[in-house]
GROMACS .gro file of C-alpha atoms in nm:
model
  222
    1MET     CA    1   0.002   0.001  -0.010
    2THR     CA    2   0.119   0.347  -0.085
    3HIS     CA    3   0.054   0.696   0.054
    4HIS     CA    4  -0.015   0.978  -0.157
    5CYS     CA    5   0.116   1.345  -0.122
    6ASP     CA    6  -0.173   1.607  -0.171
    7PHE     CA    7   0.067   1.874  -0.222
    8CYS     CA    8   0.262   1.730  -0.540
    9GLY     CA    9   0.064   1.427  -0.650
   10VAL     CA   10   0.359   1.171  -0.575
   11ASP     CA   11   0.298   0.833  -0.453
   12ILE     CA   12   0.479   0.756  -0.159
   13GLU     CA   13   0.598   0.390  -0.030
   14GLU     CA   14   0.430   0.262   0.300
   15ASN     CA   15   0.741   0.272   0.510
   16LYS     CA   16   0.811   0.626   0.433
   17THR     CA   17   0.646   0.951   0.600
   18ASN     CA   18   0.794   1.232   0.369
   19CYS     CA   19   0.749   1.307   0.002
   20PRO     CA   20   1.059   1.257  -0.185
   21LEU     CA   21   0.960   1.539  -0.421
   22CYS     CA   22   0.867   1.832  -0.190
   23GLY     CA   23   0.988   1.682   0.151
   24LYS     CA   24   0.657   1.749   0.347
   25SER     CA   25   0.531   1.494   0.601
   26VAL     CA   26   0.222   1.277   0.480
   27ASN     CA   27  -0.020   1.187   0.726
   28ILE     CA   28  -0.136   0.810   0.733
   29ASP     CA   29  -0.475   0.893   0.804
   30THR     CA   30  -0.525   1.076   0.480
   31VAL     CA   31  -0.465   0.758   0.300
   32GLY     CA   32  -0.758   0.662   0.066
   33LYS     CA   33  -0.926   1.018   0.099
   34ASN     CA   34  -1.018   1.226  -0.199
   35LYS     CA   35  -0.677   1.370  -0.335
   36TYR     CA   36  -0.855   1.675  -0.475
   37PHE     CA   37  -1.062   1.734  -0.188
   38PRO     CA   38  -0.863   1.591   0.133
   39ASN     CA   39  -1.094   1.747   0.363
   40TYR     CA   40  -1.420   1.724   0.189
   41THR     CA   41  -1.687   1.513   0.376
   42VAL     CA   42  -2.040   1.424   0.236
   43PRO     CA   43  -2.326   1.623   0.391
   44LEU     CA   44  -2.567   1.403   0.562
   45ASP     CA   45  -2.922   1.441   0.504
   46LYS     CA   46  -3.116   1.566   0.811
   47ARG     CA   47  -3.417   1.426   0.675
   48GLU     CA   48  -3.281   1.073   0.713
   49PRO     CA   49  -3.286   1.038   1.098
   50ILE     CA   50  -3.656   1.205   1.121
   51ILE     CA   51  -3.794   0.976   0.860
   52LYS     CA   52  -3.619   0.648   1.041
   53ILE     CA   53  -3.785   0.768   1.364
   54LEU     CA   54  -4.115   0.818   1.176
   55GLU     CA   55  -4.089   0.457   1.041
   56LYS     CA   56  -4.018   0.292   1.373
   57LEU     CA   57  -4.305   0.483   1.517
   58SER     CA   58  -4.530   0.382   1.264
   59LEU     CA   59  -4.446   0.016   1.298
   60LEU     CA   60  -4.493   0.041   1.669
   61ALA     CA   61  -4.828   0.198   1.632
   62LEU     CA   62  -4.930  -0.069   1.407
   63VAL     CA   63  -4.819  -0.346   1.624
   64LEU     CA   64  -5.005  -0.172   1.911
   65CYS     CA   65  -5.330  -0.142   1.693
   66PHE     CA   66  -5.334  -0.512   1.610
   67ALA     CA   67  -5.282  -0.619   1.947
   68VAL     CA   68  -5.554  -0.419   2.078
   69ASP     CA   69  -5.806  -0.507   1.796
   70LEU     CA   70  -5.727  -0.885   1.858
   71PHE     CA   71  -5.770  -0.858   2.243
   72CYS     CA   72  -6.084  -0.651   2.205
   73THR     CA   73  -6.270  -0.800   1.938
   74LYS     CA   74  -6.092  -1.112   1.878
   75THR     CA   75  -6.075  -1.026   1.503
   76ILE     CA   76  -5.887  -0.773   1.267
   77THR     CA   77  -6.121  -0.503   1.182
   78TRP     CA   78  -6.052  -0.151   1.232
   79SER     CA   79  -5.692  -0.204   1.242
   80LEU     CA   80  -5.676  -0.302   0.881
   81TYR     CA   81  -5.765   0.056   0.845
   82VAL     CA   82  -5.457   0.151   1.013
   83LEU     CA   83  -5.243  -0.082   0.820
   84ILE     CA   84  -5.366   0.061   0.493
   85GLY     CA   85  -5.333   0.430   0.630
   86LEU     CA   86  -4.973   0.379   0.736
   87PHE     CA   87  -4.879   0.208   0.410
   88LEU     CA   88  -5.016   0.507   0.226
   89ASN     CA   89  -4.847   0.738   0.448
   90TRP     CA   90  -4.491   0.546   0.362
   91VAL     CA   91  -4.564   0.538   0.000
   92LEU     CA   92  -4.719   0.894  -0.079
   93VAL     CA   93  -4.531   1.101   0.193
   94LEU     CA   94  -4.226   0.953   0.330
   95ARG     CA   95  -4.079   0.777   0.048
   96PRO     CA   96  -4.118   1.069  -0.184
   97ILE     CA   97  -3.941   1.293   0.060
   98LYS     CA   98  -3.682   1.019   0.115
   99LYS     CA   99  -3.601   0.952  -0.241
  100GLN     CA  100  -3.672   1.316  -0.348
  101PHE     CA  101  -3.923   1.239  -0.601
  102ASN     CA  102  -4.029   1.521  -0.853
  103ILE     CA  103  -4.371   1.631  -0.910
  104ALA     CA  104  -4.426   1.384  -1.196
  105GLN     CA  105  -4.334   1.082  -0.982
  106ILE     CA  106  -4.537   1.201  -0.703
  107LEU     CA  107  -4.855   1.246  -0.914
  108THR     CA  108  -4.812   0.902  -1.081
  109GLN     CA  109  -4.781   0.728  -0.749
  110TYR     CA  110  -5.079   0.914  -0.624
  111SER     CA  111  -5.291   0.842  -0.925
  112PHE     CA  112  -5.217   0.465  -0.876
  113TYR     CA  113  -5.223   0.402  -0.493
  114LEU     CA  114  -5.522   0.653  -0.421
  115SER     CA  115  -5.723   0.485  -0.703
  116ALA     CA  116  -5.625   0.147  -0.539
  117PHE     CA  117  -5.741   0.279  -0.175
  118ILE     CA  118  -6.074   0.395  -0.299
  119ILE     CA  119  -6.127   0.054  -0.438
  120PHE     CA  120  -6.044  -0.134  -0.131
  121LEU     CA  121  -6.251   0.095   0.096
  122GLU     CA  122  -6.547   0.023  -0.162
  123LEU     CA  123  -6.490  -0.338  -0.124
  124TYR     CA  124  -6.442  -0.374   0.240
  125THR     CA  125  -6.734  -0.138   0.352
  126ASN     CA  126  -6.975  -0.292   0.088
  127THR     CA  127  -7.028   0.044  -0.073
  128TRP     CA  128  -6.953  -0.011  -0.416
  129GLY     CA  129  -7.006   0.270  -0.665
  130TRP     CA  130  -6.924   0.605  -0.515
  131GLY     CA  131  -6.556   0.551  -0.557
  132VAL     CA  132  -6.538   0.427  -0.896
  133MET     CA  133  -6.802   0.659  -1.066
  134TYR     CA  134  -6.721   0.983  -0.920
  135ALA     CA  135  -6.416   0.997  -0.652
  136ILE     CA  136  -6.140   0.825  -0.872
  137PRO     CA  137  -6.247   1.010  -1.192
  138PHE     CA  138  -6.271   1.341  -1.034
  139MET     CA  139  -5.936   1.297  -0.838
  140LEU     CA  140  -5.753   1.185  -1.158
  141LEU     CA  141  -5.900   1.481  -1.361
  142GLY     CA  142  -5.750   1.708  -1.124
  143PHE     CA  143  -5.425   1.535  -1.139
  144SER     CA  144  -5.442   1.555  -1.519
  145VAL     CA  145  -5.531   1.921  -1.538
  146LEU     CA  146  -5.251   1.980  -1.295
  147SER     CA  147  -5.005   1.794  -1.513
  148GLY     CA  148  -5.121   1.998  -1.817
  149ILE     CA  149  -5.105   2.333  -1.648
  150MET     CA  150  -4.729   2.248  -1.519
  151THR     CA  151  -4.629   2.145  -1.861
  152LEU     CA  152  -4.756   2.461  -2.028
  153ALA     CA  153  -4.619   2.681  -1.744
  154HIS     CA  154  -4.276   2.550  -1.830
  155GLY     CA  155  -4.313   2.612  -2.190
  156TYR     CA  156  -4.315   2.249  -2.275
  157VAL     CA  157  -3.984   2.179  -2.114
  158ASP     CA  158  -4.099   1.969  -1.805
  159PHE     CA  159  -4.179   1.673  -1.994
  160GLU     CA  160  -4.170   1.479  -1.702
  161MET     CA  161  -4.537   1.568  -1.668
  162PHE     CA  162  -4.588   1.338  -1.962
  163LYS     CA  163  -4.581   1.020  -1.757
  164PRO     CA  164  -4.892   1.096  -1.534
  165MET     CA  165  -5.085   1.193  -1.848
  166ILE     CA  166  -5.011   0.852  -1.976
  167ILE     CA  167  -5.104   0.665  -1.674
  168ILE     CA  168  -5.431   0.864  -1.595
  169ALA     CA  169  -5.549   0.803  -1.981
  170PHE     CA  170  -5.471   0.440  -1.929
  171LEU     CA  171  -5.664   0.412  -1.592
  172MET     CA  172  -5.956   0.591  -1.741
  173THR     CA  173  -5.967   0.376  -2.054
  174VAL     CA  174  -5.974   0.053  -1.825
  175ALA     CA  175  -6.230   0.215  -1.615
  176LEU     CA  176  -6.428   0.333  -1.919
  177ILE     CA  177  -6.444  -0.036  -2.069
  178LEU     CA  178  -6.552  -0.190  -1.723
  179LEU     CA  179  -6.801   0.066  -1.661
  180LEU     CA  180  -6.964   0.017  -2.021
  181CYS     CA  181  -6.967  -0.349  -1.973
  182PHE     CA  182  -7.121  -0.358  -1.650
  183ASP     CA  183  -7.391  -0.093  -1.773
  184CYS     CA  184  -7.298   0.161  -1.497
  185PRO     CA  185  -7.567   0.436  -1.468
  186ALA     CA  186  -7.288   0.701  -1.423
  187VAL     CA  187  -7.010   0.713  -1.686
  188TRP     CA  188  -6.989   1.064  -1.761
  189PRO     CA  189  -6.719   1.165  -1.470
  190THR     CA  190  -6.504   0.878  -1.636
  191LEU     CA  191  -6.566   0.986  -2.005
  192VAL     CA  192  -6.464   1.348  -1.919
  193THR     CA  193  -6.164   1.259  -1.729
  194PHE     CA  194  -6.063   1.022  -2.030
  195LEU     CA  195  -6.135   1.281  -2.289
  196VAL     CA  196  -5.914   1.565  -2.103
  197SER     CA  197  -5.628   1.342  -2.049
  198VAL     CA  198  -5.627   1.211  -2.400
  199SER     CA  199  -5.682   1.551  -2.560
  200GLU     CA  200  -5.359   1.699  -2.328
  201ILE     CA  201  -5.167   1.392  -2.501
  202ILE     CA  202  -5.283   1.457  -2.832
  203LEU     CA  203  -5.175   1.849  -2.810
  204MET     CA  204  -4.844   1.771  -2.677
  205PHE     CA  205  -4.784   1.547  -2.986
  206MET     CA  206  -4.911   1.806  -3.209
  207PHE     CA  207  -4.679   2.094  -3.084
  208ARG     CA  208  -4.369   1.863  -2.941
  209PHE     CA  209  -4.385   1.556  -3.145
  210LYS     CA  210  -4.019   1.487  -3.111
  211ARG     CA  211  -3.986   1.566  -2.754
  212SER     CA  212  -4.301   1.366  -2.673
  213ILE     CA  213  -4.155   1.066  -2.832
  214ARG     CA  214  -3.807   1.098  -2.649
  215SER     CA  215  -4.017   1.161  -2.321
  216LEU     CA  216  -4.197   0.828  -2.384
  217LYS     CA  217  -3.860   0.657  -2.432
  218LYS     CA  218  -3.716   0.798  -2.144
  219ASN     CA  219  -4.003   0.743  -1.896
  220PHE     CA  220  -4.112   0.402  -2.020
  221GLY     CA  221  -3.757   0.284  -2.097
  222ILE     CA  222  -3.895   0.206  -2.478
   0.00000   0.00000   0.00000
């Protein structure tokens, strides 16, 4: 193993403590550090310890809720809501902060996980209809409009917003087919969201065709 002189860039043998070129003493503790920035240390993210504490507290709260639920009701009833709520808190709040997601990634995850959560509520509470016909379409309509506004506000530069538009259009296509197949009485919210998201995608292709293609390849790995 050799030492390195940060003053003149000469490698020094392990049994020597002085640089043969400049004569300066070489500190053995500096071996392996960056030769250009020997005193540089990577700054720690102050959010990391807070997120770890919140994750541990969430896990503790979940265990306590399951224990109380099993002790009092002998079944898992209301504690399942706690489980889903803490999972959404980790997926939609803690993880985006930890991974430093951009707004496009956040909208994409919100579109998928909140839709799945609403469907879970409908199935678990036997109240099928309100979420699929109204809550999910109007929620995704808001996300789609927000994506379009942010894309226009950045002068078609922020093409990361193209991804949530595609996801929302796909979800609305599937929902529209299912609602029509089951003869749902309220199809218009889903139809409106589908038309808005598809219109935004068509407009982006019309005005920025090449950049839209590049954005698709980048976001979906085509």
